[in-house]
XYZ file of C-alpha atoms in Angstrom:
316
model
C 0.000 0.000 0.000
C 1.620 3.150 -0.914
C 1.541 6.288 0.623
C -0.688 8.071 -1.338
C -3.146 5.491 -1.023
C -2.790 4.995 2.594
C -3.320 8.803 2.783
C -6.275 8.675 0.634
C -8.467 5.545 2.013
C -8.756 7.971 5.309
C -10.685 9.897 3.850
C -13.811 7.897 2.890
C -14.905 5.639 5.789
C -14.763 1.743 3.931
C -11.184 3.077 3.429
C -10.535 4.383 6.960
C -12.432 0.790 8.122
C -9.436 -0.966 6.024
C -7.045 0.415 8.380
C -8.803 -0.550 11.282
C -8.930 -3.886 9.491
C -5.197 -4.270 9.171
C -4.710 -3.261 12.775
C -6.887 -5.523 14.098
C -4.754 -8.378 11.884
C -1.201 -7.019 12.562
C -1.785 -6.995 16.073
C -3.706 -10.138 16.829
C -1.265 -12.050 14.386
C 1.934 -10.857 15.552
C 0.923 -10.924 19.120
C -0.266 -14.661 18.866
C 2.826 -15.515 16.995
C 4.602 -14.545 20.224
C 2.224 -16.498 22.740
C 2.958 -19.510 20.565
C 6.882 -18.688 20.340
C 6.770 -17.836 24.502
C 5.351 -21.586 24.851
C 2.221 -19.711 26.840
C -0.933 -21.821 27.392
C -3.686 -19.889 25.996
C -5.960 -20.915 22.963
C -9.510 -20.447 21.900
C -10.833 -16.858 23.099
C -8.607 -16.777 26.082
C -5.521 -16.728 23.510
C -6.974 -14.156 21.626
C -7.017 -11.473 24.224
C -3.541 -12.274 25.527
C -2.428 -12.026 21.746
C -3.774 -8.405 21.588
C -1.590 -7.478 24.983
C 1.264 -9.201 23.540
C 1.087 -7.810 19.994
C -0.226 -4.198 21.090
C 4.273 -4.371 23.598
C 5.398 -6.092 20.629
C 4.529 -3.366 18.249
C 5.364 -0.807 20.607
C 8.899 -1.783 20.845
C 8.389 -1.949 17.197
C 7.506 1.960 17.340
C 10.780 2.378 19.706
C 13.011 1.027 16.881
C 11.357 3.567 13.940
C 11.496 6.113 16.255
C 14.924 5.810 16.453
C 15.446 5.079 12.880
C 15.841 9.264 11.286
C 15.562 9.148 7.534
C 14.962 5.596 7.415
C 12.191 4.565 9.519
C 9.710 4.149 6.106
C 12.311 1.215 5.626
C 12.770 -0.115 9.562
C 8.839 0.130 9.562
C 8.048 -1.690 6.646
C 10.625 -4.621 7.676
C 9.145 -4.622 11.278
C 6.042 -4.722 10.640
C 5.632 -6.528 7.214
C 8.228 -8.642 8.602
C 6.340 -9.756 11.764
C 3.070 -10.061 10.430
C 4.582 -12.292 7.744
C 6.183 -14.080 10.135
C 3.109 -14.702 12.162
C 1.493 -15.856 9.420
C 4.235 -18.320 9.087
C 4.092 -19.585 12.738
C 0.226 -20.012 12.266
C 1.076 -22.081 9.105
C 3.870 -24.294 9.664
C 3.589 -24.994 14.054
C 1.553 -27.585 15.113
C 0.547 -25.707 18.425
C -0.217 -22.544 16.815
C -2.583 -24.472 14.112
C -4.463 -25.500 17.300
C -5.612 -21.541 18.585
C -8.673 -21.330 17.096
C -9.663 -25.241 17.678
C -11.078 -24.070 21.208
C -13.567 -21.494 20.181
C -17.353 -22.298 20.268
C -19.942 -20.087 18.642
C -20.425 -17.527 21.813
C -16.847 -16.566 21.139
C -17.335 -16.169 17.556
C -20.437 -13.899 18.231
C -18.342 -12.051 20.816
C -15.364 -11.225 17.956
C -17.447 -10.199 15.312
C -19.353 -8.030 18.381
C -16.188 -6.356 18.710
C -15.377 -5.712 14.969
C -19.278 -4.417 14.966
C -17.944 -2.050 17.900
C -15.028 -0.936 15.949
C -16.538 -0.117 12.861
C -18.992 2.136 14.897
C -16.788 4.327 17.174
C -14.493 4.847 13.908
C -17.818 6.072 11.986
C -19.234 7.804 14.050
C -15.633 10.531 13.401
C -17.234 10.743 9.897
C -21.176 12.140 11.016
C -21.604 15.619 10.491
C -22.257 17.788 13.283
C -23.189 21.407 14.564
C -20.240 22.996 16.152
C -20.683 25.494 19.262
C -21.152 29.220 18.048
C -17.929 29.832 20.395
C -15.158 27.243 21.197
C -14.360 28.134 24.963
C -10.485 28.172 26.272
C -10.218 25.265 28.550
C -11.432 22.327 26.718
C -10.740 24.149 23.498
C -7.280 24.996 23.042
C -7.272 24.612 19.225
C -10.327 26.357 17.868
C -11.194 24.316 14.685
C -13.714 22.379 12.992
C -11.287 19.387 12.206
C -11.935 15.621 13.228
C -10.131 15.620 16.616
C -12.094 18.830 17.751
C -15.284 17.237 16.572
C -14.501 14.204 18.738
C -14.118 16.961 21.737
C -17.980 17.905 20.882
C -19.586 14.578 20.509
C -18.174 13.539 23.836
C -19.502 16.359 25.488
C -16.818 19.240 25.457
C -13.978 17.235 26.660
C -10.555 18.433 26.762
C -7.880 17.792 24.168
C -6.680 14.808 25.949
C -7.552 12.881 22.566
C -4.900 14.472 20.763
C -2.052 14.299 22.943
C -1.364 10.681 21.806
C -1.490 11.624 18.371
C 0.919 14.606 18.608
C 3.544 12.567 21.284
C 3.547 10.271 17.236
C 3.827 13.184 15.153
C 6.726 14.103 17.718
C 8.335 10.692 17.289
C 7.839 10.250 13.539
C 9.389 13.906 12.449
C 12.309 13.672 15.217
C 10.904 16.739 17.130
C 12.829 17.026 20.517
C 10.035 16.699 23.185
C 12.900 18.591 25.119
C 12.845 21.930 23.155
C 9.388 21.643 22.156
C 7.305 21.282 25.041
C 4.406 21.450 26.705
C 3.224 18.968 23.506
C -0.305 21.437 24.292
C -0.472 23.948 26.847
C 0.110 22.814 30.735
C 0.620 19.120 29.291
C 3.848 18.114 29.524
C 5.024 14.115 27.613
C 5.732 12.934 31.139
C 1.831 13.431 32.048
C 0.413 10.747 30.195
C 1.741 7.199 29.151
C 3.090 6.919 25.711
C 2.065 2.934 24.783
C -0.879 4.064 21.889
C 1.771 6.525 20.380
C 4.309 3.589 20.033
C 2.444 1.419 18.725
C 0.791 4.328 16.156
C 4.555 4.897 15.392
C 4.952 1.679 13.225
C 2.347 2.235 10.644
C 2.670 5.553 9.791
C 5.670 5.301 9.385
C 4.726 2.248 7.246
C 1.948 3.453 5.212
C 2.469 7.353 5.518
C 5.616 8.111 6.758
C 5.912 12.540 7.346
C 9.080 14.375 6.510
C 11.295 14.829 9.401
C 10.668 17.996 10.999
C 13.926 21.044 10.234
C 13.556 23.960 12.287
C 11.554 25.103 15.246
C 7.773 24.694 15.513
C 5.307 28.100 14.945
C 3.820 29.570 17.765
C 0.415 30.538 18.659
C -1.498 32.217 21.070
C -3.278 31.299 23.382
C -4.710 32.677 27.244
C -2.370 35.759 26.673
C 0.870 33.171 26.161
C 3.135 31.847 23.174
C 3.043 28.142 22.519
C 4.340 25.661 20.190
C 1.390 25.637 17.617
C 0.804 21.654 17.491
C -2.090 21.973 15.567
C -0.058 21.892 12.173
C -0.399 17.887 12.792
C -4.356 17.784 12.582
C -5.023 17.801 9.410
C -7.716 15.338 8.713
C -6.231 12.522 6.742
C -3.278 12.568 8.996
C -5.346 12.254 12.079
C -7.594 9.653 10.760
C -4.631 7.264 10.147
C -3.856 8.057 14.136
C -7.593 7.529 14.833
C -8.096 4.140 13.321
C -5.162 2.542 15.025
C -6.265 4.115 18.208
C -9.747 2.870 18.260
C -8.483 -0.545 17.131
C -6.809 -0.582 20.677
C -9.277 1.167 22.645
C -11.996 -1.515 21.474
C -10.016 -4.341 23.081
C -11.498 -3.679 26.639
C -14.555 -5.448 24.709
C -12.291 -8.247 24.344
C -11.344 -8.118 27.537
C -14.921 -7.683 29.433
C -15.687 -10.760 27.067
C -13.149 -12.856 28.485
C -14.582 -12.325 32.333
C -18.383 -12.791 31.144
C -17.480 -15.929 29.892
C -15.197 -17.517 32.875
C -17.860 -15.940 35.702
C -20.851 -17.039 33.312
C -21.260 -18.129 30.391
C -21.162 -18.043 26.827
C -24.748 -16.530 26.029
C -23.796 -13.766 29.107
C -20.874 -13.370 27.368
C -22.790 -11.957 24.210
C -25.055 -10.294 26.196
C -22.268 -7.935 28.126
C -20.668 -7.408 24.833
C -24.297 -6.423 23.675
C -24.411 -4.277 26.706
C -20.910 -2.318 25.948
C -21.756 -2.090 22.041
C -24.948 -0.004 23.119
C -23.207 1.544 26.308
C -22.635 5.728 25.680
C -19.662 5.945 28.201
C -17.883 2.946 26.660
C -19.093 4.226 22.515
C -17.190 7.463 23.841
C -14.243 6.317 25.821
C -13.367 4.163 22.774
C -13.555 7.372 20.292
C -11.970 9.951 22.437
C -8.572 8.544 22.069
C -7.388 8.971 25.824
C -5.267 5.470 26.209
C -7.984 4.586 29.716
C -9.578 1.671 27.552
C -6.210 0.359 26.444
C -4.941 0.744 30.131
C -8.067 -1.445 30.883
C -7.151 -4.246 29.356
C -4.407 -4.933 30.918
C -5.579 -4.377 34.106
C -8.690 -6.719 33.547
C -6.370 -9.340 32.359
C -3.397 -9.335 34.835
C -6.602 -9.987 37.386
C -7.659 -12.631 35.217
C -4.148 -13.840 35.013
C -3.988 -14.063 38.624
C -7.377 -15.776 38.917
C -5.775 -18.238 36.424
C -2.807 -18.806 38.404
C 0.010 -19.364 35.130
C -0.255 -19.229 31.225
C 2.773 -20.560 31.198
């Protein structure tokens, strides 16, 4: 997939959905492949949700070694991550053990998955609805007065802060080789060191991959804002560019389904299990914690499964 293309399929939503499509492969695939290489006992559902843990640190360190690639982090991306999902494919053809993941799955976790790709395809289109901005964008929660996607986001979920974009910028920041040193805070009164940066490694890979920017020469602009200067961050929200961010993102964000559909089916059963998946799908708070691309969700499923992990007692 070239650039342009990559850059292009953004725009319309089957396109954008694509992405999320990819994602969802890359990061199950590569993250299974490394269960399976680890020797850890998980299969059926259960493996799948470890695989997304796995594969979501495995293609952060992926993110790590672009970021740290200057001019040729197009080429370290495309070996990473073409690389690893080829050779996860691999694994999953020629390995006995890893032939044997999906043998364990009955049809309540097959309704669960495609629950989840249901809940993916709807927080990623709901970015493309039309709305009716506020007549006046208020300092505060609004510290880039726009109409683009990532302020849009800020409406729908009720006038929250710009929290969603941090992520995205901290990538911008470690695709263009922008010192986080001299340009800082990444927005006003948020510093790098106030939120973790997990979603933006793993973001790193493929757009780097698919839509790699030009390295960044010079200082960033300034712009005003409560009577002080600040580096003007907003010159990374364009649209397209976002989007790519924004499909990963929610990709990630939509495994706490995956998660919540592990426990309903160890404390119940499989038909609660597609009923609490049911439940999130329709839930508000969870539609919007999943599209305003804070990293809580993705924080929540590792929390959910190092408890089930402990419950279990070893996966090894």
């Amino acid at each position: 997939m070239s650039a342009p293309i990559a850059t292009t399929l953004v725009n319309l939503y089957p396109g954008g959905l694509l992405l999320c499509a990819f994602t969802v492969v890359a990061v199950l695939v590569i993250g299974a492949a490394c269960n399976v290489l680890l020797r850890l006992s998980t299969t059926g559902f259960e493996g799948v949700v470890y695989a997304a843990a796995t594969g979501v640190v495995a293609i952060a360190a992926m993110g790590v070694c672009v970021a740290s690639a200057g001019q040729y982090r197009h080429l370290v991306a495309m070996i990473l991550l073409y690389g690893g999902l080829g050779s996860g494919l691999t694994v999953f053809l020629f390995n006995r053990r890893a032939r044997s993941f999906f043998m364990a799955w009955d049809r309540w976790d097959g309704v669960a998955f495609v629950l989840y790709l249901v809940f993916v395809s709807l927080c990623f289109g709901i970015s493309y609805l039309p709305i009716r901005f506020p007549a006046t964008l208020i300092d505060g929660p609004y510290v880039f007065k726009s109409h683009r996607v990532h302020v849009k986001i800020q409406t729908i979920t009720g006038d929250m802060p710009c929290d969603n974009y941090i992520p995205h910028i901290v990538s911008e920041y470690l695709l263009r080789g922008i010192s986080f040193q001299q340009e800082r805070p990444i927005v006003p009164g948020q510093e790098l060191s106030d939120r973790p940066i997990l979603m933006s490694l793993v973001v790193v890979p493929f757009r780097a991959a698919l839509d790699p920017p030009p390295l960044r020469s010079g200082p960033l602009p300034r712009f005003t804002y409560v009577g002080q200067q600040w580096p003007d961050t907003s010159i990374f929200g364009d649209d397209t560019i976002f989007r790519q961010f924004l499909a990963v993102a929610i990709v990630l964000n939509s495994f706490i389904m995956l998660a919540g559909a592990l426990f309903f089916k160890r404390y119940g059963s499989g038909p609660i299990q597609v009923i609490g998946c049911l439940l999130i799908l329709a839930s508000p708070y969870f539609i919007s914690q999943t599209l305003f691309t804070w990293p809580k969700s993705l924080a929540a499923l590792f929390v959910l499964l190092a408890i089930y992990s402990l419950d279990r007692k070893s996966v090894v």
